Amino acid sequence: MKKEILGVMFDDLTREEAVQAGAKLLEEDKFHYVVTPNPEFILAAGKDEEFRRVLNSADLVLADGIGVVYSAKIKGTPLKGRVPGIEFAADMLSCLSQRGGRLYLLGAKPGVAEEAGRRIAEQYPGVTLCGAQDGYFQDEEAALLKVAAARPDLLFVCLGAPKQEKWMARWGKHTGARLAIGLGGALDVFAGRAERAPESWRKLGLEWAYRLKKEPQRAGRMAKLPLVLVKAAGERLKKR
Ligand code: UDP
């Protein structure tokens, strides 16, 4: 079931349900893409109609982050919980490893995708890394041709939003992949260049605070986020 938050239609799924849905997409012999919007995406989608359309056309729209869950609650249409993109990505790697399949990593600074690939291949022995490419290419089509030549089943697209979602919507079906996932900074985490918040912070819904502590330069970007909550409250009051 979909739940709308400020124009973005989220799938209301637990992590386990998201894994089941993702595993099914990975079995179907056609292209699918998954997006993992956080509050920044919601604000951006409010000003960028193409981005909103691309998000709402995805096969799965997962609530990445506590800000989305709070917004849904404030709006009066609560979600079952959050499904962080990085956790969904790890779950899809387990699925791919079990059935055996090919993974392509697209994005992040030069060298990062290769390092992430080495670590993933060690951890998920059934996964074949069929290629990796950094995310600072000039020619979108040339980047696509490299991906398609590698014949991936699963593709991680980590170019930051909205670039990664627009890239998947435009070029995804030509990659030959069954499933592409837009994952922001996930390759930096898989490569060991960035750290996720410890479990204790995550449990308290404070992953965002940990990230701010580690990357204080994000403060400007994050300062806008409470706006999503204010807008969600406005929507609820409008409905009365
Ligand atoms: N990135 C990229 N190409 C670009 C811009 C960004 O590959 O043109 C990468 C960047 O190196 C980082 C990721 O995209 O690995 C975006 O990270 P960000 O922190 O913005 O994403 P978040 O995790 O917040 O969604």
XYZ file of N, CA and C and ligand atoms in Angstrom:
745
model
N 0.835 -1.201 0.000
C 0.000 0.000 0.000
C 0.876 1.261 0.000
N 0.460 2.238 -0.814
C 1.241 3.483 -0.914
C 0.718 4.528 0.065
N 1.622 5.330 0.617
C 1.213 6.458 1.452
C 1.891 7.723 0.946
N 1.092 8.765 0.774
C 1.614 9.989 0.176
C 2.175 10.934 1.239
N 3.392 11.406 1.013
C 3.945 12.438 1.895
C 4.434 13.585 1.023
N 3.713 14.686 1.075
C 4.050 15.889 0.312
C 4.339 15.579 -1.159
N 3.489 14.778 -1.751
C 3.583 14.511 -3.189
C 4.410 13.290 -3.549
N 5.107 12.700 -2.577
C 5.903 11.492 -2.872
C 5.157 10.275 -2.320
N 4.975 9.267 -3.180
C 4.180 8.083 -2.818
C 5.104 6.988 -2.275
N 5.075 6.786 -0.972
C 5.957 5.794 -0.340
C 5.277 4.431 -0.246
N 6.060 3.349 -0.382
C 5.564 2.010 -0.085
C 5.636 1.821 1.418
N 4.510 1.383 2.000
C 4.445 1.217 3.457
C 4.870 -0.215 3.806
N 6.181 -0.412 3.956
C 6.717 -1.768 4.129
C 7.682 -1.815 5.312
N 7.708 -2.965 5.990
C 8.775 -3.201 6.959
C 10.025 -3.588 6.162
N 11.158 -3.663 6.851
C 12.389 -4.062 6.149
C 12.213 -5.451 5.540
N 11.607 -6.380 6.288
C 11.420 -7.759 5.790
C 10.528 -7.766 4.546
N 9.454 -6.980 4.597
C 8.554 -6.927 3.429
C 9.263 -6.313 2.222
N 10.103 -5.316 2.492
C 10.850 -4.685 1.393
C 11.800 -5.700 0.763
N 12.422 -6.531 1.583
C 13.346 -7.544 1.062
C 12.582 -8.531 0.166
N 11.421 -8.961 0.635
C 10.625 -9.902 -0.173
C 10.259 -9.276 -1.517
N 9.824 -8.017 -1.464
C 9.434 -7.332 -2.705
C 10.652 -7.181 -3.618
N 11.798 -6.807 -3.043
C 13.019 -6.624 -3.838
C 13.477 -7.936 -4.456
N 13.382 -9.020 -3.677
C 13.827 -10.332 -4.178
C 12.973 -10.738 -5.384
N 11.694 -10.406 -5.325
C 10.796 -10.735 -6.441
C 11.197 -9.955 -7.705
N 11.531 -8.680 -7.502
C 11.937 -7.852 -8.653
C 13.213 -8.412 -9.284
N 14.093 -8.916 -8.433
C 15.371 -9.461 -8.907
C 15.171 -10.750 -9.711
N 14.046 -11.408 -9.517
C 13.770 -12.649 -10.264
C 13.105 -12.376 -11.607
N 12.398 -11.247 -11.718
C 11.661 -10.967 -12.960
C 12.607 -10.489 -14.041
N 12.384 -11.014 -15.238
C 13.310 -10.744 -16.327
C 12.999 -9.419 -17.028
N 12.965 -8.335 -16.283
C 12.841 -7.002 -16.888
C 13.416 -5.977 -15.918
N 13.565 -4.745 -16.397
C 14.210 -3.728 -15.559
C 13.259 -3.152 -14.501
N 13.780 -2.985 -13.290
C 13.053 -2.302 -12.218
C 14.019 -1.337 -11.539
N 13.457 -0.275 -10.939
C 14.343 0.543 -10.096
C 13.672 0.908 -8.777
N 14.552 1.066 -7.783
C 14.112 1.347 -6.417
C 14.729 2.677 -5.990
N 13.920 3.505 -5.314
C 14.433 4.774 -4.790
C 14.296 4.783 -3.267
N 15.157 5.552 -2.621
C 15.198 5.555 -1.155
C 15.162 7.010 -0.665
N 13.995 7.659 -0.806
C 13.933 9.091 -0.472
C 14.051 9.397 1.015
N 14.808 10.459 1.325
C 14.869 11.012 2.681
C 14.183 12.383 2.621
N 14.128 13.109 3.731
C 13.417 14.397 3.697
C 13.977 15.383 2.662
N 15.293 15.317 2.412
C 15.856 16.215 1.392
C 15.236 15.963 0.026
N 14.994 14.685 -0.274
C 14.376 14.325 -1.556
C 12.974 14.934 -1.630
N 12.237 14.828 -0.512
C 10.848 15.294 -0.512
C 10.802 16.794 -0.804
N 11.718 17.539 -0.160
C 11.762 18.983 -0.410
C 12.133 19.270 -1.866
N 13.132 18.541 -2.360
C 13.576 18.761 -3.744
C 12.459 18.406 -4.722
N 11.730 17.332 -4.433
C 10.667 16.888 -5.348
C 9.524 17.905 -5.394
N 9.382 18.693 -4.312
C 8.345 19.729 -4.283
C 8.629 20.840 -5.284
N 9.920 20.957 -5.676
C 10.288 22.055 -6.587
C 10.676 21.542 -7.962
N 10.728 20.238 -8.114
C 11.227 19.646 -9.360
C 10.260 18.540 -9.784
N 9.394 18.924 -10.732
C 8.321 18.000 -11.119
C 8.847 16.718 -11.738
N 9.928 16.848 -12.519
C 10.498 15.649 -13.152
C 10.993 14.676 -12.066
N 11.654 15.230 -11.049
C 12.168 14.391 -9.961
C 11.007 13.676 -9.267
N 9.935 14.412 -9.018
C 8.784 13.805 -8.335
C 8.209 12.657 -9.181
N 8.112 12.905 -10.484
C 7.571 11.882 -11.395
C 8.468 10.639 -11.394
N 9.777 10.881 -11.428
C 10.736 9.770 -11.443
C 10.639 8.964 -10.142
N 10.507 9.662 -9.017
C 10.362 8.953 -7.729
C 9.079 8.126 -7.736
N 7.996 8.745 -8.183
C 6.703 8.059 -8.116
C 6.542 6.965 -9.164
N 7.451 6.913 -10.129
C 7.386 5.843 -11.138
C 8.252 4.646 -10.746
N 8.936 4.726 -9.614
C 9.828 3.627 -9.214
C 9.020 2.400 -8.798
N 9.643 1.229 -8.889
C 8.967 -0.013 -8.496
C 8.824 -0.113 -6.984
N 9.779 0.471 -6.264
C 9.667 0.537 -4.801
C 10.168 1.903 -4.360
N 9.429 2.516 -3.422
C 9.818 3.814 -2.872
C 9.946 3.612 -1.362
N 11.183 3.531 -0.884
C 11.429 3.154 0.512
C 11.754 4.380 1.371
N 11.232 4.395 2.571
C 11.424 5.537 3.472
C 12.801 5.443 4.134
N 13.760 6.198 3.593
C 15.122 6.154 4.119
C 15.252 7.237 5.183
N 15.160 6.857 6.427
C 15.433 7.853 7.462
C 14.227 8.189 8.318
N 14.554 8.547 9.531
C 13.543 8.801 10.551
C 12.713 10.042 10.210
N 13.300 10.974 9.460
C 12.582 12.205 9.096
C 11.336 11.897 8.280
N 11.421 10.886 7.425
C 10.264 10.504 6.607
C 9.197 9.878 7.508
N 9.652 9.047 8.433
C 8.716 8.371 9.348
C 7.991 9.411 10.218
N 8.737 10.388 10.739
C 8.103 11.451 11.544
C 7.106 12.249 10.702
N 7.511 12.582 9.483
C 6.619 13.383 8.625
C 5.311 12.640 8.393
N 5.435 11.323 8.139
C 4.239 10.518 7.873
C 3.327 10.512 9.100
N 3.945 10.414 10.258
C 3.174 10.370 11.495
C 2.466 11.714 11.726
N 3.225 12.780 11.568
C 2.642 14.118 11.765
C 1.491 14.340 10.791
N 1.662 13.835 9.576
C 0.630 14.031 8.550
C -0.621 13.209 8.821
N -0.488 12.230 9.719
C -1.656 11.398 10.046
C -1.766 10.157 9.180
N -0.696 9.843 8.428
C -0.680 8.618 7.618
C 0.605 7.851 7.955
N 0.681 7.273 9.167
C 1.949 6.680 9.617
C 2.432 5.516 8.750
N 3.740 5.405 8.672
C 4.372 4.290 7.959
C 4.785 3.236 8.990
N 4.938 1.969 8.525
C 5.330 0.895 9.451
C 6.715 1.133 10.037
N 7.570 1.789 9.289
C 8.925 2.048 9.805
C 9.804 2.526 8.677
N 11.101 2.677 8.994
C 11.996 3.121 7.923
C 12.725 1.919 7.355
N 13.138 2.062 6.116
C 13.933 1.016 5.468
C 15.165 1.715 4.901
N 16.229 1.850 5.701
C 17.410 2.569 5.201
C 17.957 1.923 3.931
N 18.278 2.788 2.957
C 18.771 2.287 1.672
C 19.943 1.336 1.843
N 20.849 1.675 2.741
C 22.067 0.862 2.900
C 21.720 -0.541 3.405
N 20.685 -0.642 4.225
C 20.286 -1.968 4.741
C 19.571 -2.763 3.645
N 18.745 -2.064 2.887
C 18.068 -2.730 1.766
C 19.111 -3.228 0.760
N 20.145 -2.408 0.529
C 21.213 -2.806 -0.405
C 21.903 -4.075 0.098
N 22.204 -4.127 1.399
C 22.868 -5.313 1.968
C 21.954 -6.536 1.824
N 20.658 -6.345 2.035
C 19.716 -7.463 1.892
C 19.673 -7.965 0.445
N 19.720 -7.034 -0.503
C 19.690 -7.454 -1.910
C 20.995 -8.169 -2.299
N 22.103 -7.771 -1.659
C 23.373 -8.470 -1.912
C 23.281 -9.904 -1.390
N 22.625 -10.093 -0.239
C 22.446 -11.460 0.281
C 21.612 -12.286 -0.688
N 20.537 -11.695 -1.196
C 19.678 -12.418 -2.164
C 20.492 -12.799 -3.397
N 21.253 -11.817 -3.915
C 22.023 -12.078 -5.138
C 23.069 -13.151 -4.875
N 23.655 -13.108 -3.696
C 24.685 -14.078 -3.348
C 24.091 -15.489 -3.288
N 22.891 -15.596 -2.744
C 22.257 -16.917 -2.642
C 21.958 -17.528 -4.000
N 21.424 -16.700 -4.903
C 21.041 -17.240 -6.218
C 22.212 -17.214 -7.196
N 23.259 -16.445 -6.864
C 24.386 -16.252 -7.779
C 24.013 -15.200 -8.804
N 24.837 -14.185 -8.985
C 24.495 -13.152 -9.959
C 25.551 -12.084 -10.047
N 25.315 -11.161 -10.989
C 26.323 -10.157 -11.337
C 25.944 -8.771 -10.807
N 26.927 -8.110 -10.231
C 26.718 -6.794 -9.617
C 27.585 -5.752 -10.308
N 26.988 -4.581 -10.575
C 27.752 -3.439 -11.100
C 27.593 -2.276 -10.138
N 28.698 -1.573 -9.889
C 28.662 -0.423 -8.977
C 28.982 0.845 -9.752
N 28.052 1.794 -9.733
C 28.234 3.047 -10.459
C 28.130 4.204 -9.469
N 29.218 4.976 -9.359
C 29.135 6.172 -8.528
C 30.314 6.363 -7.604
N 30.289 7.481 -6.894
C 31.299 7.911 -5.922
C 32.599 8.341 -6.623
N 33.557 8.764 -5.815
C 34.817 9.303 -6.366
C 35.660 8.167 -6.956
N 36.579 8.505 -7.885
C 37.392 7.452 -8.506
C 38.041 6.533 -7.467
N 37.956 5.246 -7.712
C 38.583 4.255 -6.823
C 37.648 3.703 -5.757
N 36.620 4.463 -5.403
C 35.746 4.049 -4.299
C 34.885 2.839 -4.696
N 34.308 2.885 -5.896
C 33.426 1.777 -6.315
C 34.222 0.465 -6.399
N 35.472 0.549 -6.882
C 36.314 -0.654 -6.979
C 36.580 -1.229 -5.584
N 36.909 -0.336 -4.641
C 37.189 -0.784 -3.270
C 35.922 -1.389 -2.641
N 34.789 -0.720 -2.852
C 33.520 -1.246 -2.334
C 33.278 -2.633 -2.930
N 33.552 -2.774 -4.223
C 33.342 -4.048 -4.913
C 34.205 -5.158 -4.330
N 35.466 -4.835 -4.032
C 36.369 -5.846 -3.453
C 35.814 -6.330 -2.118
N 35.365 -5.373 -1.311
C 34.857 -5.748 0.022
C 33.549 -6.535 -0.081
N 32.687 -6.112 -0.992
C 31.403 -6.812 -1.159
C 31.654 -8.254 -1.633
N 32.561 -8.410 -2.596
C 32.829 -9.755 -3.135
C 33.350 -10.691 -2.044
N 34.138 -10.126 -1.111
C 34.644 -10.949 0.010
C 33.509 -11.399 0.912
N 32.596 -10.468 1.164
C 31.525 -10.731 2.121
C 30.387 -11.564 1.532
N 30.170 -11.442 0.222
C 29.044 -12.139 -0.424
C 29.610 -13.008 -1.558
N 30.023 -14.228 -1.227
C 30.780 -15.049 -2.184
C 30.017 -15.411 -3.460
N 28.676 -15.410 -3.400
C 27.905 -15.753 -4.611
C 27.760 -14.580 -5.573
N 28.273 -13.404 -5.174
C 28.140 -12.210 -6.019
C 29.375 -12.081 -6.917
N 29.144 -11.931 -8.218
C 30.249 -11.665 -9.147
C 30.269 -10.178 -9.454
N 31.362 -9.513 -9.104
C 31.461 -8.088 -9.435
C 31.804 -7.992 -10.922
N 30.837 -7.486 -11.724
C 31.084 -7.484 -13.175
C 31.583 -6.127 -13.660
N 31.631 -5.121 -12.775
C 32.189 -3.842 -13.184
C 31.958 -2.762 -12.157
N 32.758 -1.699 -12.254
C 32.633 -0.560 -11.349
C 33.092 0.682 -12.102
N 32.447 1.791 -11.814
C 32.761 3.029 -12.532
C 32.475 4.201 -11.593
N 33.357 5.207 -11.591
C 33.096 6.332 -10.690
C 31.929 7.173 -11.209
N 31.468 8.098 -10.367
C 30.250 8.838 -10.691
C 30.500 10.228 -11.232
N 31.717 10.496 -11.707
C 32.025 11.844 -12.184
C 32.242 11.862 -13.696
N 31.403 11.071 -14.391
C 31.476 11.019 -15.857
C 30.759 12.235 -16.441
N 31.158 12.624 -17.667
C 30.509 13.761 -18.338
C 29.390 13.279 -19.249
N 29.596 12.082 -19.821
C 28.677 11.611 -20.853
C 27.817 10.472 -20.294
N 26.536 10.762 -20.070
C 25.635 9.776 -19.447
C 25.517 8.508 -20.287
N 25.481 8.716 -21.610
C 25.271 7.574 -22.488
C 26.502 6.669 -22.506
N 27.681 7.307 -22.470
C 28.919 6.518 -22.452
C 28.984 5.694 -21.166
N 28.540 6.293 -20.061
C 28.525 5.564 -18.782
C 27.585 4.365 -18.914
N 26.446 4.586 -19.548
C 25.472 3.508 -19.744
C 26.082 2.359 -20.554
N 26.787 2.700 -21.642
C 27.325 1.640 -22.507
C 28.276 0.736 -21.736
N 29.061 1.338 -20.848
C 29.990 0.523 -20.038
C 29.208 -0.417 -19.124
N 28.135 0.106 -18.523
C 27.329 -0.733 -17.622
C 26.716 -1.886 -18.418
N 26.112 -1.553 -19.549
C 25.394 -2.576 -20.338
C 26.345 -3.677 -20.810
N 27.580 -3.279 -21.171
C 28.551 -4.264 -21.669
C 28.894 -5.289 -20.586
N 28.739 -4.894 -19.316
C 29.102 -5.796 -18.209
C 27.963 -6.771 -17.858
N 26.796 -6.573 -18.399
C 25.613 -7.431 -18.222
C 25.291 -7.728 -16.744
N 25.021 -6.675 -15.973
C 24.712 -6.909 -14.540
C 23.279 -7.413 -14.331
N 23.070 -8.092 -13.199
C 21.714 -8.380 -12.727
C 21.270 -7.267 -11.787
N 22.176 -6.902 -10.894
C 21.896 -5.883 -9.871
C 22.856 -4.713 -10.077
N 22.292 -3.488 -9.952
C 23.094 -2.291 -10.212
C 22.867 -1.277 -9.094
N 23.939 -0.836 -8.463
C 23.830 0.239 -7.470
C 24.211 1.543 -8.160
N 23.338 2.535 -8.073
C 23.589 3.826 -8.710
C 23.726 4.869 -7.598
N 24.940 5.371 -7.425
C 25.262 6.190 -6.248
C 25.844 7.531 -6.672
N 25.001 8.377 -7.243
C 25.449 9.654 -7.805
C 24.917 10.837 -7.021
N 24.228 10.580 -5.906
C 23.521 11.645 -5.192
C 22.200 11.919 -5.881
N 21.252 12.482 -5.122
C 19.932 12.789 -5.674
C 19.914 14.223 -6.206
N 19.204 14.538 -7.251
C 18.313 13.672 -8.031
C 18.980 13.001 -9.221
N 20.324 13.196 -9.311
C 21.034 12.696 -10.495
C 20.839 11.184 -10.658
N 20.988 10.451 -9.537
C 20.937 8.979 -9.649
C 19.542 8.492 -10.058
N 18.502 9.132 -9.541
C 17.134 8.695 -9.880
C 16.825 9.020 -11.348
N 17.256 10.209 -11.784
C 16.999 10.590 -13.184
C 17.800 9.688 -14.128
N 19.008 9.337 -13.707
C 19.831 8.447 -14.545
C 19.131 7.083 -14.680
N 18.640 6.556 -13.567
C 17.982 5.234 -13.610
C 16.731 5.274 -14.475
N 15.931 6.342 -14.326
C 14.680 6.416 -15.082
C 14.967 6.553 -16.572
N 16.027 7.286 -16.896
C 16.315 7.533 -18.316
C 17.017 6.348 -18.987
N 18.024 5.803 -18.300
C 18.899 4.828 -18.954
C 18.723 3.396 -18.445
N 18.081 3.250 -17.313
C 18.029 1.948 -16.639
C 17.628 0.797 -17.525
N 16.575 1.000 -18.312
C 16.073 -0.142 -19.103
C 17.076 -0.592 -20.167
N 18.034 0.261 -20.483
C 19.044 -0.122 -21.480
C 20.259 -0.810 -20.844
N 20.275 -0.920 -19.535
C 21.451 -1.522 -18.881
C 21.412 -3.046 -18.932
N 20.200 -3.593 -19.111
C 20.061 -5.052 -19.076
C 19.926 -5.579 -17.651
N 20.037 -4.686 -16.647
C 19.912 -5.134 -15.246
C 18.446 -5.436 -14.929
N 18.249 -6.284 -13.937
C 16.884 -6.546 -13.469
C 16.477 -5.536 -12.410
N 17.473 -5.114 -11.635
C 17.160 -4.221 -10.524
C 18.275 -3.193 -10.337
N 17.879 -1.906 -10.330
C 18.822 -0.832 -10.006
C 18.315 -0.145 -8.743
N 19.236 0.253 -7.883
C 18.846 0.939 -6.645
C 19.653 2.231 -6.534
N 18.970 3.338 -6.268
C 19.644 4.626 -6.051
C 20.033 4.724 -4.590
N 21.344 4.882 -4.321
C 21.814 4.689 -2.943
C 22.723 5.787 -2.391
N 22.738 6.962 -3.011
C 23.505 8.086 -2.435
C 24.928 7.712 -2.079
N 25.282 7.951 -0.826
C 26.674 7.756 -0.391
C 27.012 6.328 0.030
N 26.201 5.344 -0.363
C 26.391 3.971 0.143
C 27.740 3.355 -0.254
N 28.246 3.713 -1.441
C 29.525 3.087 -1.850
C 30.654 3.546 -0.935
N 30.559 4.781 -0.444
C 31.573 5.265 0.497
C 31.548 4.417 1.770
N 30.366 3.985 2.174
C 30.241 3.146 3.368
C 30.753 1.729 3.063
N 30.316 1.149 1.944
C 30.781 -0.206 1.599
C 32.305 -0.242 1.422
N 32.876 0.885 0.955
C 34.332 0.924 0.731
C 35.098 1.211 2.018
N 34.371 1.489 3.107
C 35.037 1.789 4.382
C 35.543 3.215 4.456
N 35.098 4.095 3.540
C 35.556 5.498 3.569
C 34.647 6.362 4.446
N 33.421 5.903 4.651
C 32.495 6.625 5.537
C 31.903 5.594 6.475
N 31.543 6.064 7.631
C 31.085 5.155 8.671
C 29.601 5.386 8.909
N 28.835 4.313 9.120
C 27.438 4.504 9.539
C 27.403 4.756 11.032
N 26.317 5.334 11.499
C 26.174 5.552 12.945
C 26.154 4.210 13.661
N 26.726 4.162 14.883
C 26.651 2.903 15.640
C 25.194 2.544 15.930
N 24.999 1.240 16.164
C 23.664 0.684 16.421
C 22.884 1.485 17.476
N 23.586 1.890 18.558
C 22.883 2.583 19.650
C 22.276 3.902 19.151
N 22.971 4.630 18.292
C 22.443 5.888 17.734
C 21.291 5.586 16.783
N 21.460 4.523 15.992
C 20.425 4.186 15.002
C 19.126 3.831 15.686
N 19.243 3.039 16.763
C 18.039 2.598 17.491
C 17.248 3.788 18.016
N 17.966 4.847 18.388
C 17.290 6.036 18.914
C 16.790 6.953 17.791
N 16.995 6.531 16.554
C 16.562 7.378 15.433
C 17.469 8.585 15.267
N 18.749 8.421 15.640
C 19.661 9.579 15.617
C 20.770 9.436 14.579
N 20.523 8.639 13.552
C 21.555 8.450 12.531
C 21.931 9.802 11.903
N 20.924 10.646 11.683
C 21.161 11.964 11.089
C 22.093 12.802 11.962
N 21.920 12.686 13.307
C 22.728 13.488 14.236
C 24.183 13.023 14.203
N 24.357 11.714 14.091
C 25.710 11.157 14.017
C 26.402 11.650 12.741
N 25.629 11.652 11.651
C 26.204 12.090 10.377
C 26.611 13.563 10.458
N 25.787 14.340 11.134
C 26.086 15.768 11.288
C 27.359 15.955 12.118
N 27.502 15.109 13.133
C 28.687 15.175 13.996
C 29.951 14.852 13.182
N 29.848 13.839 12.318
C 31.000 13.403 11.528
C 31.279 14.326 10.350
N 30.204 14.912 9.792
C 30.353 15.756 8.603
C 29.671 17.101 8.863
N 30.269 17.951 9.760
C 29.588 19.195 10.135
C 29.307 20.107 8.938
N 30.051 19.882 7.833
C 29.802 20.716 6.643
C 28.406 20.493 6.063
N 27.703 19.401 6.520
C 26.346 19.144 6.037
C 25.310 20.013 6.739
N 25.742 20.826 7.714
C 24.778 21.564 8.542
C 23.842 22.430 7.688
N 24.415 23.113 6.695
C 23.597 23.996 5.855
C 22.512 23.201 5.160
N 22.921 22.077 4.593
C 22.022 21.205 3.852
C 20.923 20.653 4.775
N 21.319 20.327 5.998
C 20.373 19.683 6.908
C 19.437 20.667 7.597
N 19.857 21.948 7.619
C 19.047 22.942 8.340
C 17.636 23.045 7.776
N 17.504 22.686 6.495
C 16.187 22.803 5.841
C 15.244 21.681 6.248
N 15.801 20.621 6.848
C 14.997 19.402 7.008
C 13.758 19.545 7.892
N 13.841 20.316 8.992
C 12.620 20.458 9.795
C 11.446 21.027 8.997
N 11.769 21.696 7.887
C 10.712 22.229 7.010
C 9.745 21.139 6.557
N 10.279 19.944 6.342
C 9.424 18.834 5.901
C 8.375 18.550 6.972
N 8.807 18.588 8.239
C 7.879 18.310 9.337
C 6.809 19.406 9.403
N 7.255 20.652 9.227
C 6.316 21.777 9.274
C 5.293 21.642 8.140
N 5.799 21.272 6.959
C 4.880 21.128 5.813
C 3.908 19.989 6.045
N 4.414 18.892 6.640
C 3.542 17.742 6.911
C 2.443 18.148 7.900
N 2.819 18.954 8.904
C 1.818 19.433 9.871
C 0.780 20.296 9.152
N 1.256 21.138 8.235
C 0.347 21.995 7.458
C -0.659 21.164 6.680
N -0.190 20.084 6.062
C -1.088 19.204 5.275
C -2.171 18.622 6.166
N -1.761 18.225 7.371
C -2.729 17.600 8.272
C -3.812 18.601 8.684
N -3.354 19.825 8.976
C -4.314 20.849 9.419
C -5.275 21.227 8.288
N -4.726 21.210 7.056
C -5.561 21.537 5.886
C -6.718 20.548 5.745
N -6.419 19.277 6.116
C -7.418 18.201 5.923
C -8.595 18.322 6.888
N -8.388 19.075 7.987
C -9.440 19.124 9.037
C -10.686 19.858 8.560
N 28.530 11.616 -6.454
C 28.838 11.124 -7.705
N 28.721 11.938 -8.777
C 28.315 13.230 -8.683
C 27.968 13.730 -7.390
C 28.079 12.887 -6.297
O 29.200 9.960 -7.844
O 28.236 13.913 -9.695
C 28.641 10.714 -5.307
C 29.421 11.226 -4.123
O 30.817 10.982 -4.333
C 28.844 10.390 -2.986
C 27.390 10.207 -3.437
O 27.340 10.488 -4.817
O 29.471 9.136 -2.954
C 26.372 11.169 -2.821
O 26.507 11.261 -1.526
P 25.519 12.124 -0.637
O 26.181 12.268 0.651
O 25.087 13.364 -1.360
O 24.260 11.197 -0.601
P 23.346 10.736 0.586
O 24.030 9.565 1.194
O 23.156 11.926 1.473
O 22.088 10.360 -0.146
